[in-house]
CSV table of C-alpha atoms and ligand atoms in Angstrom, one decimal:
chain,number,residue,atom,x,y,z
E,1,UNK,CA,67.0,151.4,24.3
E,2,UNK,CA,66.9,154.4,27.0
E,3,UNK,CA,68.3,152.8,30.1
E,4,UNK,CA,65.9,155.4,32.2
E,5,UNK,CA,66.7,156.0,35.8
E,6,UNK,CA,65.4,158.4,38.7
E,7,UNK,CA,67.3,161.3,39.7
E,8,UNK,CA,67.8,159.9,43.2
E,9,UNK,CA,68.9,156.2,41.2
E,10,UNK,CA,71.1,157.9,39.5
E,11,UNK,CA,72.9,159.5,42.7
E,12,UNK,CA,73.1,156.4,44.0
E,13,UNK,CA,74.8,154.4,40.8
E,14,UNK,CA,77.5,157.5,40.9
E,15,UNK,CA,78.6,156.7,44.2
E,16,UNK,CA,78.6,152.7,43.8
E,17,UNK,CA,80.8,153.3,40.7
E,18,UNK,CA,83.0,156.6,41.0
E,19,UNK,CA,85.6,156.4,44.0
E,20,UNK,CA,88.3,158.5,45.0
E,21,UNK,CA,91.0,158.5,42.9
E,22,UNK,CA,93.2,158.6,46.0
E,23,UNK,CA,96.1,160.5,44.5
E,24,UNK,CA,97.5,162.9,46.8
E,25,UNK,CA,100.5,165.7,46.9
E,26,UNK,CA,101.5,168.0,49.3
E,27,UNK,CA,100.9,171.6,48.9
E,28,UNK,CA,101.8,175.3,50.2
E,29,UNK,CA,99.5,176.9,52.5
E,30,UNK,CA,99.5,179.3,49.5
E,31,UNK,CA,98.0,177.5,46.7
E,32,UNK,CA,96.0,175.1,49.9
E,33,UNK,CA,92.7,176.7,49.5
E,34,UNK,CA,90.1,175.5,47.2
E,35,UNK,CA,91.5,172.1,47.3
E,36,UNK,CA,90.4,168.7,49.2
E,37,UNK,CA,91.9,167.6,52.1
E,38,UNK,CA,93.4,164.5,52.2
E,39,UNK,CA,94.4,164.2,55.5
E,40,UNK,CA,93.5,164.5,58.9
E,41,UNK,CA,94.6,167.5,60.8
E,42,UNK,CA,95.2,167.6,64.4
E,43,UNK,CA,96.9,170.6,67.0
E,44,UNK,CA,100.3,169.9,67.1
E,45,UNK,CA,100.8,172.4,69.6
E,46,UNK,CA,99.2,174.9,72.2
E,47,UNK,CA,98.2,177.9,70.4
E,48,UNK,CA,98.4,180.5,71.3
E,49,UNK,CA,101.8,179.2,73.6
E,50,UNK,CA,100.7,181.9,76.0
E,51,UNK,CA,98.1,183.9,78.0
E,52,UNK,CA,97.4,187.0,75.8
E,53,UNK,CA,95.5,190.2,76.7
E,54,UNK,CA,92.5,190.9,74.3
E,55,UNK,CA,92.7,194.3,75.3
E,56,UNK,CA,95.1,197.6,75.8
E,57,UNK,CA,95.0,197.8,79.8
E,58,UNK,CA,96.2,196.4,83.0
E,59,UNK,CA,97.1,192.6,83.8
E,60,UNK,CA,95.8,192.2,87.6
E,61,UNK,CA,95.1,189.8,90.2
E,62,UNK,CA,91.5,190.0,89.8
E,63,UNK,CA,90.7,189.7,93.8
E,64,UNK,CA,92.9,192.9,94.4
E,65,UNK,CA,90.3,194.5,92.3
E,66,UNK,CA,87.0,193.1,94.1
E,67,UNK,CA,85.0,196.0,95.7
E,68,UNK,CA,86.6,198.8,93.7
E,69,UNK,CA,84.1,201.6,91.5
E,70,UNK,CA,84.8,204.8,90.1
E,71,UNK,CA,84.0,206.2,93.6
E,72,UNK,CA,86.6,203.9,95.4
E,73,UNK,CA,89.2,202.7,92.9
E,74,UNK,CA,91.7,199.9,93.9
E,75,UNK,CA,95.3,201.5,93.9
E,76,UNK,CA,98.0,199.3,92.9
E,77,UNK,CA,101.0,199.7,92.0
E,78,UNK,CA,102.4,199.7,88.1
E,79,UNK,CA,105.5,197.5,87.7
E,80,UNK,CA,105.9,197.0,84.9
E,81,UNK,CA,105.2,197.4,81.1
E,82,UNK,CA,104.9,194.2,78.7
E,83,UNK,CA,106.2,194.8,75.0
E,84,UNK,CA,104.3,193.3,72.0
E,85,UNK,CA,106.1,190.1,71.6
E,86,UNK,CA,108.0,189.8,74.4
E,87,UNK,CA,107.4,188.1,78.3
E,88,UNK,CA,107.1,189.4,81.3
E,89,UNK,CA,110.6,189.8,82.9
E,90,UNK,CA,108.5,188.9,86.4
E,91,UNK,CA,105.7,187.3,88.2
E,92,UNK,CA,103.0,190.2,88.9
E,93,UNK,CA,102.9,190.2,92.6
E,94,UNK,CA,100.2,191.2,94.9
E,95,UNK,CA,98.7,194.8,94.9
E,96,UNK,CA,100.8,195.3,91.7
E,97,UNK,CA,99.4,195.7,87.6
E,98,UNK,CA,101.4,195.7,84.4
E,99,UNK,CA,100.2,197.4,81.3
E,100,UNK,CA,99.9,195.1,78.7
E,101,UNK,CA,98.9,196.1,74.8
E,102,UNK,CA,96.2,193.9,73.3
E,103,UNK,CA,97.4,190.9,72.1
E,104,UNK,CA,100.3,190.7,74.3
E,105,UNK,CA,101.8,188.2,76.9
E,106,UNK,CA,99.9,188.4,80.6
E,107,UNK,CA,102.6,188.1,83.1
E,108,UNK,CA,102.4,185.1,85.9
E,109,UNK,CA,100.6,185.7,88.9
E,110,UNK,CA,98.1,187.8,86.6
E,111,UNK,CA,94.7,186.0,85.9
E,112,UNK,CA,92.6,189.1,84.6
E,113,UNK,CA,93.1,192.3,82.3
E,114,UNK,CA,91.3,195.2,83.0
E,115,UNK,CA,90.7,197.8,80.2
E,116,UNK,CA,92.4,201.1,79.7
E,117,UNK,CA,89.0,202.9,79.5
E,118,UNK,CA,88.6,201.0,83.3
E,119,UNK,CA,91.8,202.5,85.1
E,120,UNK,CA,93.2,205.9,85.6
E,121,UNK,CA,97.1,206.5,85.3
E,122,UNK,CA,98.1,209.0,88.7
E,123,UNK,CA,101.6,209.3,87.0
E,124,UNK,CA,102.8,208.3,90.1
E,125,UNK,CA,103.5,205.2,89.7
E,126,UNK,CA,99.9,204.2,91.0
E,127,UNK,CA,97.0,203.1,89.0
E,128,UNK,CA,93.3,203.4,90.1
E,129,UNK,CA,91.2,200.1,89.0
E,130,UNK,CA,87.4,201.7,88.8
E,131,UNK,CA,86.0,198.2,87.8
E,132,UNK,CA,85.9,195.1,89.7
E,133,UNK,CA,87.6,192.3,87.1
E,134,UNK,CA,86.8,188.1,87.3
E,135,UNK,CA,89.4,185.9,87.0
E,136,UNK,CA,90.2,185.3,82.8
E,137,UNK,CA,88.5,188.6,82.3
E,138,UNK,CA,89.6,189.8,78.6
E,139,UNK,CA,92.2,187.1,78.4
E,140,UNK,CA,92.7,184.4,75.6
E,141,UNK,CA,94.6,181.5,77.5
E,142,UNK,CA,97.5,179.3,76.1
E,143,UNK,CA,95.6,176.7,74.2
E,144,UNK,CA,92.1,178.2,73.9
E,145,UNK,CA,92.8,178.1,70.2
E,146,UNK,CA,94.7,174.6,69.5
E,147,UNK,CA,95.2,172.3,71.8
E,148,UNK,CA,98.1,169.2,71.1
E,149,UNK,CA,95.7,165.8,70.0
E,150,UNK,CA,92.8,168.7,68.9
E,151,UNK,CA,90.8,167.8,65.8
E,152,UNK,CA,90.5,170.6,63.7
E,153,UNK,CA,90.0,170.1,60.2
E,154,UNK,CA,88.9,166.7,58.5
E,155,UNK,CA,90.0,164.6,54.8
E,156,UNK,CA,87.1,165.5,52.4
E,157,UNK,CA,87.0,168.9,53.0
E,158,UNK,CA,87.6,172.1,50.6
E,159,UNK,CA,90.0,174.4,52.5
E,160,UNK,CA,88.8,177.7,52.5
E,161,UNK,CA,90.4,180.5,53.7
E,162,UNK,CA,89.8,180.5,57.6
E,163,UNK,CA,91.0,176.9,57.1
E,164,UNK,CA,94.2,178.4,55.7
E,165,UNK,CA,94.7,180.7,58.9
E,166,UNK,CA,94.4,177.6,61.2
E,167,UNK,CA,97.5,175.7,59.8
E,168,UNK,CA,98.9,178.9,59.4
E,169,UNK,CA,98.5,179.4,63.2
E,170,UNK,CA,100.3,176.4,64.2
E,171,UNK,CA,103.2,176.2,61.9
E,172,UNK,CA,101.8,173.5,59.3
E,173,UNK,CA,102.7,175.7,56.2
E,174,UNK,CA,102.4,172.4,53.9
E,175,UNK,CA,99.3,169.8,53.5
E,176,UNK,CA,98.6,166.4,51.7
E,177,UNK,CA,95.8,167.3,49.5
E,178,UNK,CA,93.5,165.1,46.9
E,179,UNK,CA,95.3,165.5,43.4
E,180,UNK,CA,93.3,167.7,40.7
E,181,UNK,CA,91.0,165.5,38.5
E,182,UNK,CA,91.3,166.0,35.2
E,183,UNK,CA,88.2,166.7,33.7
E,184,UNK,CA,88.2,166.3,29.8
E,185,UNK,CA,85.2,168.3,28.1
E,186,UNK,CA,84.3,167.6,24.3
E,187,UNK,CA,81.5,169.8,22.5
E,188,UNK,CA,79.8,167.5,19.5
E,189,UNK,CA,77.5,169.5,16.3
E,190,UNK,CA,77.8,170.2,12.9
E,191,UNK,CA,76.4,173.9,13.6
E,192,UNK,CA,78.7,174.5,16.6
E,193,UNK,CA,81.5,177.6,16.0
E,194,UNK,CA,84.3,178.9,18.9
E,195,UNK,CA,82.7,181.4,20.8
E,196,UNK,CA,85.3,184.0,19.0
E,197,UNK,CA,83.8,183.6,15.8
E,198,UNK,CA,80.9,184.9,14.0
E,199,UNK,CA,78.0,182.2,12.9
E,200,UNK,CA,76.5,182.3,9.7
E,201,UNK,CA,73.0,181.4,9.4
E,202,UNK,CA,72.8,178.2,11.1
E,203,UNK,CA,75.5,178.5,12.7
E,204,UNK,CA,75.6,178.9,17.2
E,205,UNK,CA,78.7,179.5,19.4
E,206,UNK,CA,79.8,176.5,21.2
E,207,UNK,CA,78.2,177.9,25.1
E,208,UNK,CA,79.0,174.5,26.5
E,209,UNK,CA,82.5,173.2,26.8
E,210,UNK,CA,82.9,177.2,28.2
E,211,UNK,CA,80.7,176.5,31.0
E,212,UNK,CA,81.5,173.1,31.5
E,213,UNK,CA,85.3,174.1,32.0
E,214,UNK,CA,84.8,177.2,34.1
E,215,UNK,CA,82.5,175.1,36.5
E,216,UNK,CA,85.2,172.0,36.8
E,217,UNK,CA,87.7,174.8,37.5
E,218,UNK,CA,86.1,176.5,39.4
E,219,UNK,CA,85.7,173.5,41.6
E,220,UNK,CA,89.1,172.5,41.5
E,221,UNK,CA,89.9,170.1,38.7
E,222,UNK,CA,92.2,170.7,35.7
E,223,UNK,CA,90.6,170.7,32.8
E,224,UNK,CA,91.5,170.4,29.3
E,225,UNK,CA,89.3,171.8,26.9
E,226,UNK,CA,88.8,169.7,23.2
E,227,UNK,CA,86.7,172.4,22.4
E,228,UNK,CA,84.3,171.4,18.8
E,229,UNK,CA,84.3,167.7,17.2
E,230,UNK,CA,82.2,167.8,13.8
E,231,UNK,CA,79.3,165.1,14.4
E,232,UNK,CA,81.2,162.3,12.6
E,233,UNK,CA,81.3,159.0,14.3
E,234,UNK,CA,85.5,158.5,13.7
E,235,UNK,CA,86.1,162.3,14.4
E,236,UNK,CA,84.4,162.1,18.0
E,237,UNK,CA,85.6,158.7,18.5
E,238,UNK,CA,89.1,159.6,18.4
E,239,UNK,CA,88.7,162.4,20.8
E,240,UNK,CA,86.5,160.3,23.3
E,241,UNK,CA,90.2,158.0,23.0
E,242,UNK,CA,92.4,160.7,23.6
E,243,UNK,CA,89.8,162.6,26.3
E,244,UNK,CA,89.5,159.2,28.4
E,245,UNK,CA,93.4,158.5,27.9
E,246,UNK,CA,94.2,162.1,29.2
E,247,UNK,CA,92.0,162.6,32.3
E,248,UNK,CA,90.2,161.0,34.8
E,249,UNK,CA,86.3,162.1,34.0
E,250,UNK,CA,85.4,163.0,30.6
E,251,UNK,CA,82.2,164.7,29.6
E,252,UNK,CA,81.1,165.1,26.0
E,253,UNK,CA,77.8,167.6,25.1
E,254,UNK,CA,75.5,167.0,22.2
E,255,UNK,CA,74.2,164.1,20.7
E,256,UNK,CA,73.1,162.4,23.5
E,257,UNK,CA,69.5,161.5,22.6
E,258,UNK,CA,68.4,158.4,20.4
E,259,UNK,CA,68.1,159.8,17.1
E,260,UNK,CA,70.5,158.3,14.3
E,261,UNK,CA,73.1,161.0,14.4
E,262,UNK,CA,73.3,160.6,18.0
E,263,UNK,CA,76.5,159.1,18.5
E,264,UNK,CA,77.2,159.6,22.1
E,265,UNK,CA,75.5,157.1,23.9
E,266,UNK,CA,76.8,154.2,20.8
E,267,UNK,CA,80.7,155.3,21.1
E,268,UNK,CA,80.9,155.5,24.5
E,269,UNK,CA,79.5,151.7,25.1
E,270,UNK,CA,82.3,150.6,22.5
E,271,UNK,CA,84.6,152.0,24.9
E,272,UNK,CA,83.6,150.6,28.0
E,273,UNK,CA,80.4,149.8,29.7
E,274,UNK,CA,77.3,151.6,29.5
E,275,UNK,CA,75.9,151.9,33.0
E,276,UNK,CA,72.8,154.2,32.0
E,277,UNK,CA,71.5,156.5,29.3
E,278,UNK,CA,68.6,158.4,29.9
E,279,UNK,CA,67.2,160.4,33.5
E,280,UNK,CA,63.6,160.5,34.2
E,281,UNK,CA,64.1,164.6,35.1
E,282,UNK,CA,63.3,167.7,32.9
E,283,UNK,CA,65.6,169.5,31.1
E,284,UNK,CA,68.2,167.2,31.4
E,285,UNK,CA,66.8,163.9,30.5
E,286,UNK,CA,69.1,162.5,27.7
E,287,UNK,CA,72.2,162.1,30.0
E,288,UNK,CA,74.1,159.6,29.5
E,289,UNK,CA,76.8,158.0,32.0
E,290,UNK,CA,79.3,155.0,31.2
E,291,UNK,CA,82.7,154.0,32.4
E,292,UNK,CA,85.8,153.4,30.1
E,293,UNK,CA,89.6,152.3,31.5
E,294,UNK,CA,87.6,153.2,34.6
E,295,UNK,CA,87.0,156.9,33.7
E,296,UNK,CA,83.3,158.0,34.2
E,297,UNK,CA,82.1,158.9,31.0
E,298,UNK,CA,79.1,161.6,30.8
E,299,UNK,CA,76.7,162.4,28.3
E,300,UNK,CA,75.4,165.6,28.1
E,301,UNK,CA,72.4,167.5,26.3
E,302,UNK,CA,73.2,169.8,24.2
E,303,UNK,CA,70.7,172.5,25.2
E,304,UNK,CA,73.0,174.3,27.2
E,305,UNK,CA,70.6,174.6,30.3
E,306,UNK,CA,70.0,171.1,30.4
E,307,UNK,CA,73.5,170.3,30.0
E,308,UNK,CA,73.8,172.7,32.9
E,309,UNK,CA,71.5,170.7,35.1
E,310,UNK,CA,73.0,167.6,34.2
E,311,UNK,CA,76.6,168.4,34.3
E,312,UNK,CA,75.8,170.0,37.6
E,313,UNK,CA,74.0,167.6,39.7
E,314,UNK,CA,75.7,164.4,38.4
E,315,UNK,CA,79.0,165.0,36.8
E,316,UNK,CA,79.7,167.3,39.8
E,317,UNK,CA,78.6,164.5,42.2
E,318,UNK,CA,80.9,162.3,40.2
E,319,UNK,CA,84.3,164.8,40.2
E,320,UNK,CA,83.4,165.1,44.0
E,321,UNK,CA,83.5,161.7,44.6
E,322,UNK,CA,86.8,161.6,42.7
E,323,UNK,CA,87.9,164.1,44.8
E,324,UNK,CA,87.1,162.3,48.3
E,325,UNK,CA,85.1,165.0,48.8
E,326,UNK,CA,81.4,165.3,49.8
E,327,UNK,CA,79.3,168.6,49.2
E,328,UNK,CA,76.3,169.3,50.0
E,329,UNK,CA,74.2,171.9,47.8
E,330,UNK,CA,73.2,175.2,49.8
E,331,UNK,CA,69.6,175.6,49.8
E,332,UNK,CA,67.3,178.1,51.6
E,333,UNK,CA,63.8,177.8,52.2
E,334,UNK,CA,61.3,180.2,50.4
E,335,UNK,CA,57.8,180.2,49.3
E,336,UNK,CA,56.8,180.4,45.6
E,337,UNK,CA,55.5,183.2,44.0
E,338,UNK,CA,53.3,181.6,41.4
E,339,UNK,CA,51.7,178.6,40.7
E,340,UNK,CA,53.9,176.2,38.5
E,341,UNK,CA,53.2,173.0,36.9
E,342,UNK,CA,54.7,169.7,37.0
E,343,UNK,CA,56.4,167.4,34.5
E,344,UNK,CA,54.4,163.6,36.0
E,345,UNK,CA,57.1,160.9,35.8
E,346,UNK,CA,59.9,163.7,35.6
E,347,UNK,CA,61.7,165.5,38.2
E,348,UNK,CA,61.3,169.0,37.1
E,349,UNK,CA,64.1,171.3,37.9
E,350,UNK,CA,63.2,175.0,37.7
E,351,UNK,CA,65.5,178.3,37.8
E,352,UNK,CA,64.1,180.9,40.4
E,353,UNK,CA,64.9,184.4,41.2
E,354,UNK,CA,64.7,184.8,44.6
E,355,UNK,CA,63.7,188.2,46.0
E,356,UNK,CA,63.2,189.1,49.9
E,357,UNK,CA,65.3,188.6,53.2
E,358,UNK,CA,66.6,185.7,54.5
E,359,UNK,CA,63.3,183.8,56.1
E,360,UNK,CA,61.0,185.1,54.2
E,361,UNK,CA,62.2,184.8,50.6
E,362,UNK,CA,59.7,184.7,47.6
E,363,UNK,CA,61.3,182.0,44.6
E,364,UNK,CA,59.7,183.5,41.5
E,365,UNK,CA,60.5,180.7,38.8
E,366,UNK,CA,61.5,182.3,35.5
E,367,UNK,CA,59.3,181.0,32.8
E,368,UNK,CA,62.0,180.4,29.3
E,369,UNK,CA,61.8,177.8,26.8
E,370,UNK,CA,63.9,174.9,27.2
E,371,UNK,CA,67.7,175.1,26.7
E,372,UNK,CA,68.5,178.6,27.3
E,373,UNK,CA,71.6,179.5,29.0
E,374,UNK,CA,70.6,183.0,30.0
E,375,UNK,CA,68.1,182.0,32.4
E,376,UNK,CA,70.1,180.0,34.7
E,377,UNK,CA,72.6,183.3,34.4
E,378,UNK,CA,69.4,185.6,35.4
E,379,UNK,CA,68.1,183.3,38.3
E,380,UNK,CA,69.5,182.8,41.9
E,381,UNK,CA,69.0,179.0,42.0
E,382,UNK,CA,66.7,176.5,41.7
E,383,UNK,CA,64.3,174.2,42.7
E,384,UNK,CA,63.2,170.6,42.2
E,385,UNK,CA,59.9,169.3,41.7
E,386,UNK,CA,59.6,165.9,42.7
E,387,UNK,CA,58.2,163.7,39.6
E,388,UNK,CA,54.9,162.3,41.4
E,389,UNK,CA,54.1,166.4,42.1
E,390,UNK,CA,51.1,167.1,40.5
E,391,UNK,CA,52.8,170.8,40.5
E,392,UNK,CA,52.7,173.4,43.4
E,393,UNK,CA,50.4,176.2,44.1
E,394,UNK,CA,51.4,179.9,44.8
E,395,UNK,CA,52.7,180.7,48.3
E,396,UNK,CA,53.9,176.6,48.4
E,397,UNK,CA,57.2,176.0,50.6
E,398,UNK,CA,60.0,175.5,48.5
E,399,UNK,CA,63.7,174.8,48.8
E,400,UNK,CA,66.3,176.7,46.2
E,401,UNK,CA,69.5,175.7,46.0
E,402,UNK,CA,71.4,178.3,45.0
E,403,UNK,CA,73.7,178.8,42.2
E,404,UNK,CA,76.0,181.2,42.9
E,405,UNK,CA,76.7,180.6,46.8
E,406,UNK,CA,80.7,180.2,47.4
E,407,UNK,CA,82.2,178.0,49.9
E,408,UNK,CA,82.9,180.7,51.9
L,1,AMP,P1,71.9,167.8,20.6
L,1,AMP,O1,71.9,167.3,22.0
L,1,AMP,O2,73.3,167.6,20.0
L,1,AMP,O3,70.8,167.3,19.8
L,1,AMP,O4,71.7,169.4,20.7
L,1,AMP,C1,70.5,169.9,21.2
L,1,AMP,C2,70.5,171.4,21.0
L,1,AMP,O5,71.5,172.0,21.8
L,1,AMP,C3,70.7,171.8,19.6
L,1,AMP,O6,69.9,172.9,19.4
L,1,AMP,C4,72.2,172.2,19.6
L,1,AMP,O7,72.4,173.2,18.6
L,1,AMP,C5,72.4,172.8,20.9
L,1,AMP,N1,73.8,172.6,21.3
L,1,AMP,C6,74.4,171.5,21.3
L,1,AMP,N2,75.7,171.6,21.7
L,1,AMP,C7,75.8,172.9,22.1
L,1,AMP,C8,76.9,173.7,22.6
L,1,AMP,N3,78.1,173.2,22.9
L,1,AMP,N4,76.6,175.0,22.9
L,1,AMP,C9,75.4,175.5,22.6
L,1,AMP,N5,74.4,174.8,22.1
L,1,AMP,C10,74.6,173.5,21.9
L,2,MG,MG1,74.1,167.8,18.1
């Protein structure tokens, strides 16, 4: 019997029953992004360890400038030039400016730069100041970027690069990061071929274990590929052994509904416990999810855009959780184009187009019969209609989540 649960009941078994797998290694700031976090990371340091001019022009103590305008400029005297990457030699002292490139050190005793395009070089060793400069006027102070004790980046969270450049920027070229799951995919049916072949009549190219791996990979998790088991109960229970032995998540596509050569849902509660076959949402609904050696176990249609759904909003959910890692789906807010019906008793998930500029974007849902891949490739997310909607009329607010949006 289908062990039916809500989309949102479903969420919430996933994180009762898949934890971190708490396994972590330390890795170069060159292979760090893309991967979880695993610890916390504070300023070890000041950064940057000195004052630093943010632009080409002259450090100055900003009340010998006060007053000054391009009808009566301040003369001081220049003396001295900073080098980029060196210190000032000397404290700037009063009625006196050194040039100083952008980026390099302002000298003591300075607590302003004034711009290039600001000041006029006499050649005589004087330099007029034609604009009056406040104290920390185009200046980045010691610290401003990391501080010792600062909290800058937090366990859980997929470095990216911008994360990268802040350990870079203090020093901390290695990180403790969340191990890789390993994410075993298995494709079940008699009719399936690999995608290099040509079918016969009858015959279809395996689509899912392709996208299955590229998403897990793309996420961040090592996957191994069984590619095609023939639908024979010892043939896929063998693999489900090795798949469960191997990694730490295991999906299988394909024969996850109740019919008699369904085996899915029957081989996967001989191996473990099965914590819930079926989800009341639309494609997607014969999902299955059990736990073996403590390895999720999912079930996945095979009509590839329900797998899609399915391996995307709960599989995902469960690698992140593996992971130590929470992510939240980017959505935008649009309104819908045309009216669209609802599934009662089902969540309803449909692919959209979206078309427009951000705050006012039109979601135009793209009407396809079940199962095919090609319309979650055409669309730019999707949206969820909840499964006591009676459907939505044209011009309703909707939220897409979108499908291609990167981390970064
Ligand atoms: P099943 O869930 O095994 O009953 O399969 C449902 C539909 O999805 C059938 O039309 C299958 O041919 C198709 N299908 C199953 N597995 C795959 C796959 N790996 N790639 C593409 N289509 C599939
Ligand atoms: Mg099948």
């Amino acid at each position: 019997m289908l062990n039916v649960l809500t989309v949102e009941e479903t969420m919430r078994l996933i994180d009762e029953r898949v934890k971190p797998l708490g396994r972590t290694q330390q890795a170069g700031i060159g292979e760090a992004a893309g991967r979880v976090l695993a610890e916390d990371v504070t300023g070890t340091e000041y950064v940057p360890g000195f004052d630093r001019s943010t632009v080409d022009g002259y450090a100055v103590r900003a009340k010998d400038t006060f007053g000054c305008s391009e009808a009566l400029p301040a003369l001081l005297t220049l003396s001295g030039e900073i080098l980029m990457g060196q210190q000032a030699s000397e404290k700037l002292q009063p009625g006196c400016c050194m040039a100083v490139p952008t980026g390099g050190a302002v000298p003591e005793g300075a607590d302003a730069m004034v711009m290039v395009e600001h000041a006029e070089d006499y050649g005589d060793g004087t330099i007029g100041i034609m604009k009056p400069a406040a104290p920390g006027d185009n200046m980045i102070y010691r610290g401003d970027d990391i501080t010792p004790g600062k909290v800058l980046l937090s366990a859980g969270l997929v470095l990216a690069p911008q994360d990268v450049g802040t350990l870079a920027a203090m020093g901390k070229v290695q990180v403790s990061v969340s191990v890789r799951p390993r994410v075993g995919i298995l494709s079940t049916g008699d009719e399936l071929i690999p995608a290099d072949q040509a079918p016969q009549e009858g015959q279809i190219r395996d689509v899912n274990s392709h996208f299955l791996a590229a998403m897990f990979a793309a996420a961040g998790g090592a996957v191994h590929n069984y590619g095609i088991i023939r639908d024979e109960d010892a043939l896929i229970g063998a693999a489900l052994d090795r798949a469960i032995e191997e990694n730490d998540m295991v999906l299988i596509s394909g024969g996850s509904s109740v019919g008699l050569k369904d085996a899915a849902c029957r081989l996967i509660e001989e191996r473990g416990e099965l914590l819930m076959h079926g989800i009341s949402m639309k494609p997607g609904k014969p999902t299955i999810l059990g736990i073996a050696s403590g390895k999720p176990v999912f079930g996945l249609p095979g009509h590839p855009a329900a797998a899609y759904f399915s391996a995307r909003l709960f599989a995902m959910r469960a690698f992140w959780n593996l992971c130590g890692s929470r992510q939240e789906p980017v959505k935008v807010s649009a309104v819908i184009s045309e009216s669209i019906g609802a599934n009662h008793g089902r969540t309803q998930f449909t692919a959209v187009t979206l078309t427009g500029t951000p705050g006012s974007l039109t979601a135009t849902p793209i009407r396809s019969k079940s199962g095919l891949i090609t319309s979650i490739s055409a669309a730019d997310g999707f949206i969820a209609i909840s499964r006591d909607s009676e459907g939505l009329g044209a011009g309703a607010k909707v939220e897409v989540t979108l499908f291609r949006a990167l981390p970064y």
